[in-house]
Short mmCIF file of C-alpha atoms in Angstrom, two decimals:
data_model
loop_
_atom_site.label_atom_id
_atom_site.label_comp_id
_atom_site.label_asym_id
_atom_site.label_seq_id
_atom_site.Cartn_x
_atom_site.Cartn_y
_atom_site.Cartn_z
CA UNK A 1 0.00 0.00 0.00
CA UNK A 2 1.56 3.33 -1.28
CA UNK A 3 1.07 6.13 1.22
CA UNK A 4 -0.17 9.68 0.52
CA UNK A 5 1.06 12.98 1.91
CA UNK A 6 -0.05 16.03 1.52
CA UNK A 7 1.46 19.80 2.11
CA UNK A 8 0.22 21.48 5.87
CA UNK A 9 0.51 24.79 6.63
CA UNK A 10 -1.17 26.00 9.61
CA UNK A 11 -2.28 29.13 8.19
CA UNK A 12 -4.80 27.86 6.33
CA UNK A 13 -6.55 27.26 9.76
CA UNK A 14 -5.49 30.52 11.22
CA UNK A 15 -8.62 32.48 10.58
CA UNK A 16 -9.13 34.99 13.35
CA UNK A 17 -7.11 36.72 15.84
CA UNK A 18 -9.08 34.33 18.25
CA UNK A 19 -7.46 31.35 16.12
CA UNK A 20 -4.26 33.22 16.29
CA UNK A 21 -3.84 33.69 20.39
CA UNK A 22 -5.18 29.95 21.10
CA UNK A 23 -2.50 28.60 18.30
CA UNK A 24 0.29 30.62 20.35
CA UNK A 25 -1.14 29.38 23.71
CA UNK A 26 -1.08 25.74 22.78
CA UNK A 27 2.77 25.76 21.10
CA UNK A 28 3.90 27.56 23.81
CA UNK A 29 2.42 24.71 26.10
CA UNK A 30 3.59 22.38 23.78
CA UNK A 31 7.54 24.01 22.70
CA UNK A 32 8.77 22.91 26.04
CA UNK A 33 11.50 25.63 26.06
CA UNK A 34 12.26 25.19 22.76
CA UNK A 35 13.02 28.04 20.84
CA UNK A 36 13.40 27.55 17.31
CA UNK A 37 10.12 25.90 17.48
CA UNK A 38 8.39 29.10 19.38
CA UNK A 39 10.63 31.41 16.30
CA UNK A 40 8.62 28.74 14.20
CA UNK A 41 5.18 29.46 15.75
CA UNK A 42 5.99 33.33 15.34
CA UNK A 43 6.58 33.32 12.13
CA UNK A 44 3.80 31.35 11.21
CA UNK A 45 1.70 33.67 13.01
CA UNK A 46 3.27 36.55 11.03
CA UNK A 47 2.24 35.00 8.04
CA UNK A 48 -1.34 34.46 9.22
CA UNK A 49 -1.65 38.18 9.96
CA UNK A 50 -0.44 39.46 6.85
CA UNK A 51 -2.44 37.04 5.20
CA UNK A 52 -5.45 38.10 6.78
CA UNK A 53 -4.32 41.73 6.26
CA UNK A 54 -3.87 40.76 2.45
CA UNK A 55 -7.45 39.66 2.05
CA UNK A 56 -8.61 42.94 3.44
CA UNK A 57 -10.44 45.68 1.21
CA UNK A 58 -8.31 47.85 -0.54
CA UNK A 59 -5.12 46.41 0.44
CA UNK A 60 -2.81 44.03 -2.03
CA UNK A 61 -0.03 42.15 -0.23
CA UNK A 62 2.49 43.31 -2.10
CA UNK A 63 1.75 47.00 -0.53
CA UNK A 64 2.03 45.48 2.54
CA UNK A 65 5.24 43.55 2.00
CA UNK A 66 6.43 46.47 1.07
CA UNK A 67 6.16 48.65 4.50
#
C-alpha cells in the first residue's frame, strides 16, 4: 500500500485573531522551552496576519510587504 502525503501549513486554519492567540497558547504549552520551534510558531503567526491583512479591502499584499 503506497502512502499519501499532503502539504500542511497551519495558516490555512489561522482564521481569526481568536485562532491566532489559542494557536500561540497551545505551542507555547507544547515548545517545552524550545526556541526555534516558538521562532517557528511566530513566524507562522506573522504570516497568518499578513495574510489576513492581504485579504482585506483595498489592500494588495504586495503593498504590505512592502512597508
Amino acid at each position: 500500500m503506497i502512502e499519501k502525503f499532503t502539504n500542511w501549513d497551519s495558516i490555512d486554519y489561522l482564521k481569526t485573531e481568536e485562532d491566532l492567540v489559542t494557536y500561540l497558547e497551545i505551542c507555547l504549552d507544547e515548545a517545552g522551552g524550545d526556541l526555534r520551534f516558538i521562532a517557528k510558531v511566530h513566524g507562522t503567526i506573522a504570516r497568518a496576519r499578513l495574510r489576513m491583512l492581504g485579504n482585506a479591502p483595498k489592500c494588495s499584499r504586495k503593498g504590505l510587504v512592502r512597508l
